[in-house]
Amino acid sequence: MDLRVTDTSCLEWSGDALAVGLFEDQVELTGELASLDEKLSGTIQELITEVEFKGKAGSSASTRVGGGSSIRKIILVGLGKPEELKLEGLRQAGAAIAKIAKKEKAKTLGISLPLCNEDAAASAQAIAEGIELALHQDTRFKSDPDDKGAKLETVELLGLGGQDAAITRARQLCSGVILARELVAAPANIVTPITLAETALAIANEYGLDVQILERDECEKLGMGAFLGVAQASDLPPKFIHLTYRPAGTPRRKLAIIGKGLTFDSGGLNIKPSGSGIEMMKTDMGGAAATLGAAKAIAQLKPADVEVHFISAATENMISGHAMHPGDILTASNGKTIEINNTDAEGRLTLADALVFAEKLGVDAIVDLATLTGACVIALGDDIAGLWSPNDDLAAELVTAADKAGEKLWKMPMEEKYFDGMKSVVADMKNTGPRPGGAITAALFLKQFVNDTAWAHLDIAGPVWADKENSYNSVGATGFGVRTLVSWVFAA
Ligand code: BES
Ligand code: MN
Ligand code: ZN
C-alpha cells in the first residue's frame, strides 16, 4: 500500500473512496464540503440525514456516489467535539477509515481530516499510524486466506502536502509494532528462544545496532542461576539477548528496556491445568516482542543523544526429568537466593537476572515489560497495563509517553508490606506470595534485583492480546508497548 500526502483538496481529488471527518453537532455542510456536496449532487447531505449522522467520536457512515462522479464512495467519520480532538482521535479516525475503505473494496482512498492543535506533522503521523495498524493482517499461517480480492493500493492524506517525513516516521514506528504482533502471534513451535535471538541479529544487521547473544555457558559464568533454573527443562537452548542502539553523538541519557521472553510457559512442574489458558502461553514473550519491536523502530527513527539497551532473557518454561523442582533454591546473579515455591512464577526469575545485567551497564533508567501475572488482568482487564515504580518521575514519564502514543497504563502501588508474604524460611525470599495482590508481590520481587537505578515495571499480561476487535487491532496480538517505549525514549 502506497501512503502519501498531497495538497490536493477534497474538491479536486478523484478516486474510489473519499473520507471526510466531521465534528460533533457541526454536520451542516459549509465551505469546501458544501461545494463538494453540490458536486456530488447532494449525496453527503442525503447520507447525513438518512443515518442521522451527528459526528460523534467513533461513528461512521458510507454510501455509494451515483452517476458518473469522479468519486465512487463517500465515507464520513465522526470526530467528536472539536475542543476534545486529540492525536488519538485522529489515529482512530485513520484506522476507522482504512477499515471501511478495505471493506468497500476501494483501491484508492483520499482522506480529509482536520489538524489536531494545528500541528500538521503530528496529525499526519497519527492518521498514518492508525491506517498502518488497522490494515495489518496476519495471514502467515493460513493456506487460503479469505481476504483476497481488491487491495487498497493508494491512500492519500489530503491537504497535508510536505508532511512526507511524518509518514515515514509513522511507517518506521508501525514496522516495530507489526514485528511485535507477528512475534507474539506465532506459536511456540515457530517462535523459540533461537528465533528471538535470530530476530535480534537480523535487526542489528539491517539497521546497524550492536548485538550480543549470551549462550547458556556465558550466562552460567555470570551467575544467572534464576534465569537458567527456568530454562533447565527445555530441549531448546536459552538465549540472553542484548541489542544496543548508540546515537551518532555522545549520549545524554542511557536507557535499558527489558522484555520477558518466555516463548512458552507450561508452568513447569506446577503445570498449568487445562482451562487455565495454557494454549495462549505462546504470548508469554510479549515483553520481548515489544522490546525487539521498539529496537526495530528506534533503530530507524534514530533519536539523538539517547543510548538504548534492549534486553531479553529468552527461554521456555517446560517439564522434564531435569526440570527445577518446587522447593529448589536458585541463586540469582546478584547473589540473592530464591526458594521456588511455584515453578509457574518463572517470568520474574528470568527478569531478575536481566535486571541485574541491565543495572551493571550503568544506565540512567530501566523499564521492564512482562506478561507477568493473571492477577494484573483481573485488576485492570484486557486493555490496560499495570505500572509499578518506586520512582515517581519515571512513572510520570511513562504515563505521559503512553498517553501520547495511544496506549493505556495505570499506576499501581508498590506496597512494601506485602513483601512479607514472600519471606522464606530457607532462602532470601520465595518466588511467590499469597494470591491476593499477586501482581504487586510480583513487582516487589523484581525490585529485589535493582539497587539504585530508576526502574519501572509494566505488567502487560492483559493488553498483549485482544480477544475482541478494537480501533486499530483485529482479534489477536496487539504489539502493545512498542508505541509507549518509542514515545518514552524520544521524550527522555
Ligand atoms: N505467564 C504467566 C502470566 C499470564 C497469565 C500471562 C495469563 C498472560 C495471561 C505467568 O508466568 C504466571 O504463570 N503467573 C502466575 C503467577 C502465580 C503462580 C503466582 C499467575 O498469574 O497465575
Ligand atoms: Mn508462569
Ligand atoms: Zn509466564
CSV table of C-alpha atoms in Angstrom, one decimal, residues 23-432:
chain,number,residue,atom,x,y,z
A,23,PHE,CA,-17.1,17.3,14.3
A,24,GLU,CA,-19.9,16.5,16.6
A,25,ASP,CA,-23.0,18.7,16.1
A,26,GLN,CA,-21.2,20.5,13.2
A,27,VAL,CA,-22.6,18.4,10.4
A,28,GLU,CA,-24.2,21.2,8.5
A,29,LEU,CA,-22.1,21.5,5.3
A,30,THR,CA,-20.3,24.7,4.7
A,31,GLY,CA,-17.4,26.0,2.6
A,32,GLU,CA,-15.4,23.3,0.8
A,33,LEU,CA,-17.7,20.5,2.0
A,34,ALA,CA,-20.8,22.3,0.7
A,35,SER,CA,-19.2,22.7,-2.7
A,36,LEU,CA,-18.2,19.0,-2.6
A,37,ASP,CA,-21.7,18.0,-1.7
A,38,GLU,CA,-23.0,20.1,-4.6
A,39,LYS,CA,-20.5,18.4,-7.0
A,40,LEU,CA,-21.8,15.0,-5.7
A,41,SER,CA,-25.4,16.0,-6.3
A,42,GLY,CA,-26.2,16.2,-2.6
A,43,THR,CA,-25.1,12.7,-1.7
A,44,ILE,CA,-23.3,13.8,1.5
A,45,GLN,CA,-26.3,15.7,2.9
A,46,GLU,CA,-28.6,12.9,2.0
A,47,LEU,CA,-26.3,10.4,3.9
A,48,ILE,CA,-26.1,12.7,6.9
A,49,THR,CA,-29.9,13.0,7.1
A,50,GLU,CA,-30.6,9.4,6.3
A,51,VAL,CA,-28.5,7.9,9.0
A,52,GLU,CA,-28.9,10.8,11.4
A,53,PHE,CA,-25.1,11.3,11.4
A,54,LYS,CA,-24.1,13.5,14.3
A,55,GLY,CA,-20.4,13.4,14.1
A,56,LYS,CA,-19.9,11.6,17.4
A,57,ALA,CA,-16.4,10.2,18.0
A,58,GLY,CA,-16.2,6.6,16.7
A,59,SER,CA,-19.3,6.9,14.4
A,60,SER,CA,-19.1,6.5,10.7
A,61,ALA,CA,-21.3,6.2,7.6
A,62,SER,CA,-20.6,5.5,4.0
A,63,THR,CA,-22.5,5.3,0.7
A,64,ARG,CA,-22.1,4.9,-3.0
A,65,VAL,CA,-22.0,8.1,-5.0
A,66,GLY,CA,-24.3,7.8,-8.0
A,67,GLY,CA,-23.8,8.8,-11.6
A,68,GLY,CA,-20.5,9.3,-13.4
A,69,SER,CA,-18.9,11.0,-10.5
A,70,SER,CA,-15.1,11.2,-10.1
A,71,ILE,CA,-15.6,9.5,-6.6
A,72,ARG,CA,-17.3,6.2,-6.2
A,73,LYS,CA,-17.9,6.1,-2.4
A,74,ILE,CA,-18.1,8.7,0.3
A,75,ILE,CA,-17.1,7.8,3.9
A,76,LEU,CA,-17.9,10.1,6.9
A,77,VAL,CA,-16.2,9.7,10.2
A,78,GLY,CA,-17.3,11.4,13.4
A,79,LEU,CA,-14.5,13.2,15.3
A,80,GLY,CA,-16.4,14.2,18.5
A,81,LYS,CA,-16.2,17.7,19.9
A,82,PRO,CA,-13.6,19.9,18.2
A,83,GLU,CA,-12.1,21.1,21.5
A,84,GLU,CA,-11.6,17.5,22.6
A,85,LEU,CA,-9.8,16.3,19.5
A,86,LYS,CA,-6.5,14.6,20.4
A,87,LEU,CA,-3.9,12.9,18.3
A,88,GLU,CA,-5.5,9.6,19.4
A,89,GLY,CA,-8.8,10.8,17.8
A,90,LEU,CA,-7.0,11.2,14.5
A,91,ARG,CA,-5.3,7.8,14.9
A,92,GLN,CA,-8.7,6.2,15.4
A,93,ALA,CA,-10.3,8.1,12.6
A,94,GLY,CA,-7.5,7.0,10.2
A,95,ALA,CA,-8.0,3.4,11.4
A,96,ALA,CA,-11.8,3.5,11.0
A,97,ILE,CA,-11.5,5.0,7.5
A,98,ALA,CA,-8.9,2.4,6.4
A,99,LYS,CA,-11.1,-0.5,7.6
A,100,ILE,CA,-14.2,0.9,5.9
A,101,ALA,CA,-12.3,1.5,2.6
A,102,LYS,CA,-11.0,-2.0,2.7
A,103,LYS,CA,-14.4,-3.5,3.3
A,104,GLU,CA,-15.8,-1.4,0.5
A,105,LYS,CA,-13.0,-2.8,-1.8
A,106,ALA,CA,-11.6,0.7,-2.6
A,107,LYS,CA,-8.3,0.6,-4.4
A,108,THR,CA,-7.7,4.3,-4.0
A,109,LEU,CA,-8.6,6.3,-0.9
A,110,GLY,CA,-8.5,10.0,-0.2
A,111,ILE,CA,-8.6,11.2,3.4
A,112,SER,CA,-9.5,14.7,4.5
A,113,LEU,CA,-9.3,15.3,8.3
A,114,PRO,CA,-8.7,18.4,10.4
A,115,LEU,CA,-5.4,19.1,12.2
A,116,CYS,CA,-5.0,18.5,15.9
A,117,ASN,CA,-3.5,21.6,17.7
A,118,GLU,CA,-2.7,22.9,14.2
A,119,ASP,CA,0.3,20.6,14.2
A,120,ALA,CA,0.4,19.2,10.7
A,121,ALA,CA,3.4,16.8,11.3
A,122,ALA,CA,1.9,15.2,14.4
A,123,SER,CA,-1.5,15.0,12.8
A,124,ALA,CA,-0.2,13.4,9.6
A,125,GLN,CA,1.8,10.9,11.7
A,126,ALA,CA,-1.2,10.0,13.9
A,127,ILE,CA,-3.5,9.4,10.9
A,128,ALA,CA,-0.9,7.3,9.1
A,129,GLU,CA,-0.3,5.2,12.2
A,130,GLY,CA,-4.0,4.5,12.5
A,131,ILE,CA,-4.1,3.4,8.9
A,132,GLU,CA,-0.9,1.2,9.0
A,133,LEU,CA,-2.0,-0.5,12.2
A,134,ALA,CA,-5.6,-1.1,11.1
A,135,LEU,CA,-4.6,-2.5,7.7
A,136,HIS,CA,-2.1,-5.0,9.1
A,137,GLN,CA,-3.4,-8.5,8.8
A,138,ASP,CA,-1.5,-11.6,9.7
A,139,THR,CA,-2.3,-14.5,7.3
A,140,ARG,CA,1.1,-16.2,7.6
A,141,PHE,CA,-0.4,-19.4,8.9
A,142,LYS,CA,-3.5,-19.6,6.5
A,143,SER,CA,-3.1,-21.7,3.4
A,144,ASP,CA,-6.1,-19.9,1.8
A,145,PRO,CA,-6.7,-16.5,3.4
A,146,ASP,CA,-10.3,-15.4,2.9
A,147,ASP,CA,-9.3,-11.9,2.3
A,148,LYS,CA,-8.0,-11.9,-1.3
A,149,GLY,CA,-9.7,-9.7,-3.9
A,150,ALA,CA,-9.2,-5.9,-4.2
A,151,LYS,CA,-6.4,-4.4,-2.0
A,152,LEU,CA,-6.1,-0.8,-1.0
A,153,GLU,CA,-3.3,0.4,-3.4
A,154,THR,CA,-3.0,4.1,-2.7
A,155,VAL,CA,-4.0,6.2,0.3
A,156,GLU,CA,-3.6,10.0,0.1
A,157,LEU,CA,-3.8,12.4,3.0
A,158,LEU,CA,-5.4,15.5,1.5
A,159,GLY,CA,-4.2,19.0,2.5
A,160,LEU,CA,-1.0,17.6,4.2
A,161,GLY,CA,1.4,18.1,1.3
A,162,GLY,CA,5.0,18.4,2.6
A,163,GLN,CA,4.5,16.0,5.5
A,164,ASP,CA,6.4,13.1,3.9
A,165,ALA,CA,8.8,12.8,6.9
A,166,ALA,CA,5.8,12.3,9.2
A,167,ILE,CA,4.5,9.5,7.1
A,168,THR,CA,8.0,7.9,7.1
A,169,ARG,CA,8.1,8.1,10.9
A,170,ALA,CA,4.7,6.5,11.2
A,171,ARG,CA,5.8,3.6,8.9
A,172,GLN,CA,9.0,3.1,10.9
A,173,LEU,CA,7.1,3.1,14.2
A,174,CYS,CA,4.5,0.7,12.9
A,175,SER,CA,7.1,-1.6,11.5
A,176,GLY,CA,8.1,-2.2,15.1
A,177,VAL,CA,4.5,-2.7,16.3
A,178,ILE,CA,3.9,-5.2,13.5
A,179,LEU,CA,7.1,-7.1,14.2
A,180,ALA,CA,5.9,-7.4,17.9
A,181,ARG,CA,2.5,-8.5,16.8
A,182,GLU,CA,3.9,-11.2,14.5
A,183,LEU,CA,6.3,-12.5,17.1
A,184,VAL,CA,3.5,-12.8,19.7
A,185,ALA,CA,1.0,-14.3,17.2
A,186,ALA,CA,3.4,-17.0,16.1
A,187,PRO,CA,3.1,-20.2,18.1
A,188,ALA,CA,5.8,-21.7,20.3
A,189,ASN,CA,6.8,-24.2,17.6
A,190,ILE,CA,7.7,-21.2,15.3
A,191,VAL,CA,9.0,-18.6,17.7
A,192,THR,CA,11.6,-20.1,20.0
A,193,PRO,CA,14.4,-18.6,22.0
A,194,ILE,CA,16.5,-19.3,18.9
A,195,THR,CA,14.1,-17.4,16.7
A,196,LEU,CA,14.1,-14.4,19.1
A,197,ALA,CA,17.9,-14.3,19.0
A,198,GLU,CA,17.9,-14.5,15.2
A,199,THR,CA,15.4,-11.7,15.1
A,200,ALA,CA,17.7,-9.6,17.2
A,201,LEU,CA,20.6,-10.4,15.0
A,202,ALA,CA,18.6,-9.5,11.9
A,203,ILE,CA,17.6,-6.1,13.3
A,204,ALA,CA,21.2,-5.5,14.3
A,205,ASN,CA,22.4,-6.3,10.8
A,206,GLU,CA,19.8,-4.4,8.9
A,207,TYR,CA,19.9,-1.2,11.0
A,208,GLY,CA,23.4,-1.2,12.4
A,209,LEU,CA,22.8,-1.9,16.1
A,210,ASP,CA,25.3,-3.7,18.3
A,211,VAL,CA,24.2,-7.2,19.3
A,212,GLN,CA,25.4,-9.8,21.8
A,213,ILE,CA,23.7,-13.2,22.3
A,214,LEU,CA,24.9,-14.9,25.5
A,215,GLU,CA,24.7,-18.7,25.4
A,216,ARG,CA,24.0,-20.9,28.4
A,217,ASP,CA,27.6,-21.3,29.4
A,218,GLU,CA,28.2,-17.5,29.4
A,219,CYS,CA,25.0,-17.0,31.5
A,220,GLU,CA,26.4,-19.6,33.9
A,221,LYS,CA,29.7,-17.6,34.2
A,222,LEU,CA,27.6,-14.5,35.0
A,223,GLY,CA,25.9,-16.5,37.7
A,224,MET,CA,22.4,-16.2,36.2
A,225,GLY,CA,21.0,-19.1,38.3
A,226,ALA,CA,17.4,-17.8,38.3
A,227,PHE,CA,17.2,-17.5,34.5
A,228,LEU,CA,18.9,-20.8,34.0
A,229,GLY,CA,16.7,-22.6,36.5
A,230,VAL,CA,13.7,-21.7,34.4
A,231,ALA,CA,15.5,-22.8,31.2
A,232,GLN,CA,16.8,-26.2,32.5
A,233,ALA,CA,13.9,-28.4,31.4
A,234,SER,CA,13.7,-27.2,27.9
A,235,ASP,CA,15.2,-29.0,24.9
A,236,LEU,CA,15.8,-25.6,23.4
A,237,PRO,CA,18.8,-23.5,24.4
A,238,PRO,CA,18.2,-20.3,26.4
A,239,LYS,CA,19.4,-17.1,24.7
A,240,PHE,CA,20.2,-13.9,26.6
A,241,ILE,CA,19.7,-11.2,24.1
A,242,HIS,CA,21.3,-7.8,24.3
A,243,LEU,CA,20.9,-5.2,21.5
A,244,THR,CA,22.3,-1.7,21.7
A,245,TYR,CA,21.3,1.4,19.9
A,246,ARG,CA,24.0,4.1,20.0
A,247,PRO,CA,23.3,7.6,18.8
A,248,ALA,CA,25.7,9.4,16.5
A,249,GLY,CA,26.8,11.9,19.2
A,250,THR,CA,27.6,11.4,22.8
A,251,PRO,CA,24.6,10.1,24.7
A,252,ARG,CA,23.0,12.4,27.2
A,253,ARG,CA,21.0,9.6,28.7
A,254,LYS,CA,21.3,5.8,28.7
A,255,LEU,CA,18.3,3.6,29.0
A,256,ALA,CA,17.6,-0.1,29.2
A,257,ILE,CA,14.4,-1.9,28.1
A,258,ILE,CA,13.9,-5.4,29.3
A,259,GLY,CA,11.2,-7.8,27.9
A,260,LYS,CA,10.1,-11.1,29.4
A,261,GLY,CA,10.8,-13.7,26.7
A,262,LEU,CA,9.1,-16.9,27.6
A,263,THR,CA,8.4,-18.4,24.2
A,264,PHE,CA,6.2,-20.9,26.0
A,265,ASP,CA,5.1,-21.1,29.6
A,266,SER,CA,3.8,-24.6,30.5
A,267,GLY,CA,4.0,-23.7,34.2
A,268,GLY,CA,6.8,-26.2,34.8
A,269,LEU,CA,6.1,-28.9,37.4
A,270,ASN,CA,3.4,-26.6,38.8
A,271,ILE,CA,1.9,-27.2,35.4
A,272,LYS,CA,-0.9,-25.1,34.1
A,273,PRO,CA,-4.1,-27.2,34.1
A,274,SER,CA,-6.4,-27.2,31.1
A,275,GLY,CA,-8.8,-24.3,31.2
A,276,SER,CA,-6.0,-22.1,32.6
A,277,GLY,CA,-5.3,-20.7,29.1
A,278,ILE,CA,-2.1,-22.8,28.7
A,279,GLU,CA,-2.7,-22.7,24.9
A,280,MET,CA,-2.2,-18.9,25.0
A,281,MET,CA,1.2,-19.2,26.6
A,282,LYS,CA,2.9,-18.6,23.3
A,283,THR,CA,2.1,-14.9,24.1
A,284,ASP,CA,4.4,-15.1,27.2
A,285,MET,CA,7.2,-13.4,25.2
A,286,GLY,CA,5.1,-10.3,24.6
A,287,GLY,CA,7.6,-8.2,26.6
A,288,ALA,CA,10.5,-9.5,24.5
A,289,ALA,CA,8.4,-8.8,21.3
A,290,ALA,CA,7.7,-5.2,22.4
A,291,THR,CA,11.4,-4.8,23.2
A,292,LEU,CA,12.5,-6.1,19.8
A,293,GLY,CA,9.8,-4.1,18.1
A,294,ALA,CA,10.9,-0.9,19.9
A,295,ALA,CA,14.5,-1.7,18.8
A,296,LYS,CA,13.4,-2.0,15.2
A,297,ALA,CA,11.5,1.3,15.3
A,298,ILE,CA,14.2,3.2,17.3
A,299,ALA,CA,17.0,1.9,15.0
A,300,GLN,CA,15.2,3.6,12.1
A,301,LEU,CA,13.9,6.7,13.9
A,302,LYS,CA,17.4,7.4,15.3
A,303,PRO,CA,16.7,9.5,18.4
A,304,ALA,CA,19.7,11.9,19.0
A,305,ASP,CA,21.8,11.6,22.1
A,306,VAL,CA,20.0,8.7,23.8
A,307,GLU,CA,21.6,5.2,24.1
A,308,VAL,CA,19.2,2.4,24.4
A,309,HIS,CA,19.8,-1.2,25.5
A,310,PHE,CA,17.3,-3.9,24.6
A,311,ILE,CA,17.4,-7.0,26.7
A,312,SER,CA,15.6,-10.3,27.0
A,313,ALA,CA,16.5,-13.5,28.8
A,314,ALA,CA,14.7,-15.8,26.4
A,315,THR,CA,13.7,-19.4,27.2
A,316,GLU,CA,10.8,-21.8,27.5
A,317,ASN,CA,9.3,-23.0,30.9
A,318,MET,CA,9.0,-26.7,30.3
A,319,ILE,CA,8.9,-30.0,32.2
A,320,SER,CA,11.2,-33.0,32.0
A,321,GLY,CA,13.4,-35.2,34.3
A,322,HIS,CA,15.7,-32.3,34.8
A,323,ALA,CA,13.1,-29.6,35.5
A,324,MET,CA,13.5,-27.5,38.6
A,325,HIS,CA,11.5,-28.9,41.5
A,326,PRO,CA,9.1,-26.9,43.5
A,327,GLY,CA,11.2,-26.2,46.6
A,328,ASP,CA,14.5,-25.8,44.8
A,329,ILE,CA,16.7,-22.9,45.8
A,330,LEU,CA,18.2,-20.8,43.0
A,331,THR,CA,20.9,-18.1,43.2
A,332,ALA,CA,20.5,-15.1,41.0
A,333,SER,CA,23.4,-13.1,39.6
A,334,ASN,CA,23.3,-10.6,42.4
A,335,GLY,CA,23.9,-13.4,44.9
A,336,LYS,CA,20.3,-13.4,46.3
A,337,THR,CA,18.8,-16.9,46.9
A,338,ILE,CA,15.2,-17.8,45.9
A,339,GLU,CA,13.1,-20.6,47.1
A,340,ILE,CA,10.9,-21.8,44.2
A,341,ASN,CA,7.5,-22.4,45.8
A,342,ASN,CA,5.8,-22.2,42.4
A,343,THR,CA,7.6,-23.0,39.1
A,344,ASP,CA,4.8,-21.1,37.3
A,345,ALA,CA,6.1,-17.8,38.6
A,346,GLU,CA,9.0,-18.1,36.2
A,347,GLY,CA,8.9,-14.8,34.4
A,348,ARG,CA,10.2,-12.9,37.5
A,349,LEU,CA,13.1,-15.4,37.7
A,350,THR,CA,14.2,-14.6,34.2
A,351,LEU,CA,13.7,-10.9,34.7
A,352,ALA,CA,15.7,-11.0,38.0
A,353,ASP,CA,19.0,-11.8,36.1
A,354,ALA,CA,18.1,-9.4,33.3
A,355,LEU,CA,17.6,-6.6,35.7
A,356,VAL,CA,21.0,-7.3,37.4
A,357,PHE,CA,22.6,-7.3,34.0
A,358,ALA,CA,20.9,-4.0,32.9
A,359,GLU,CA,22.0,-2.2,36.1
A,360,LYS,CA,25.6,-3.3,35.6
A,361,LEU,CA,25.5,-1.4,32.2
A,362,GLY,CA,25.3,1.9,34.2
A,363,VAL,CA,22.1,3.1,32.6
A,364,ASP,CA,20.1,6.0,33.9
A,365,ALA,CA,16.7,4.2,33.8
A,366,ILE,CA,15.4,0.7,33.3
A,367,VAL,CA,11.9,-0.3,32.1
A,368,ASP,CA,10.8,-3.9,32.0
A,369,LEU,CA,7.7,-5.2,30.2
A,370,ALA,CA,6.3,-8.6,31.1
A,371,THR,CA,3.2,-10.7,30.7
A,372,LEU,CA,3.8,-11.4,34.4
A,373,THR,CA,0.6,-12.2,36.2
A,374,GLY,CA,-3.0,-13.2,35.7
A,375,ALA,CA,-3.7,-11.1,38.8
A,376,CYS,CA,-2.9,-7.9,36.8
A,377,VAL,CA,-5.5,-9.0,34.2
A,378,ILE,CA,-8.1,-9.4,37.0
A,379,ALA,CA,-7.2,-6.0,38.3
A,380,LEU,CA,-7.1,-4.0,35.1
A,381,GLY,CA,-8.8,-6.0,32.4
A,382,ASP,CA,-7.7,-6.7,28.9
A,383,ASP,CA,-6.8,-3.2,27.7
A,384,ILE,CA,-4.7,-1.6,30.5
A,385,ALA,CA,-1.2,-2.5,31.6
A,386,GLY,CA,-0.1,-2.1,35.2
A,387,LEU,CA,2.7,0.2,36.0
A,388,TRP,CA,4.9,-0.1,39.1
A,389,SER,CA,7.8,2.1,40.0
A,390,PRO,CA,9.5,3.3,43.2
A,391,ASN,CA,10.4,6.4,41.1
A,392,ASP,CA,7.5,8.8,40.7
A,393,ASP,CA,9.3,10.8,37.9
A,394,LEU,CA,9.9,7.8,35.8
A,395,ALA,CA,6.3,6.6,36.4
A,396,ALA,CA,5.0,10.0,35.3
A,397,GLU,CA,7.3,9.9,32.2
A,398,LEU,CA,5.8,6.6,31.2
A,399,VAL,CA,2.2,7.6,31.8
A,400,THR,CA,2.7,10.7,29.6
A,401,ALA,CA,4.5,8.6,26.9
A,402,ALA,CA,1.7,6.1,26.8
A,403,ASP,CA,-0.9,8.7,26.6
A,404,LYS,CA,0.7,10.4,23.7
A,405,ALA,CA,1.2,7.0,22.0
A,406,GLY,CA,-2.4,5.9,22.5
A,407,GLU,CA,-1.7,3.0,24.9
A,408,LYS,CA,-3.2,2.6,28.4
A,409,LEU,CA,-1.2,2.3,31.6
A,410,TRP,CA,-2.3,2.6,35.2
A,411,LYS,CA,0.0,3.2,38.1
A,412,MET,CA,-0.3,0.6,40.8
A,413,PRO,CA,1.1,0.6,44.4
A,414,MET,CA,4.5,-0.7,45.4
A,415,GLU,CA,3.2,-1.8,48.8
A,416,GLU,CA,6.4,-2.9,50.6
A,417,LYS,CA,4.4,-4.5,53.5
A,418,TYR,CA,3.2,-7.2,51.0
A,419,PHE,CA,6.7,-8.4,50.6
A,420,ASP,CA,6.3,-10.1,54.0
A,421,GLY,CA,4.3,-12.7,52.1
A,422,MET,CA,7.4,-13.7,50.1
A,423,LYS,CA,9.6,-14.4,53.1
A,424,SER,CA,11.3,-17.8,53.1
A,425,VAL,CA,12.4,-19.9,56.0
A,426,VAL,CA,15.3,-21.3,54.0
A,427,ALA,CA,16.3,-18.7,51.4
A,428,ASP,CA,16.3,-14.9,51.0
A,429,MET,CA,12.8,-14.9,49.5
A,430,LYS,CA,10.2,-17.2,47.9
A,431,ASN,CA,9.3,-16.5,44.3
A,432,THR,CA,5.5,-16.2,45.0
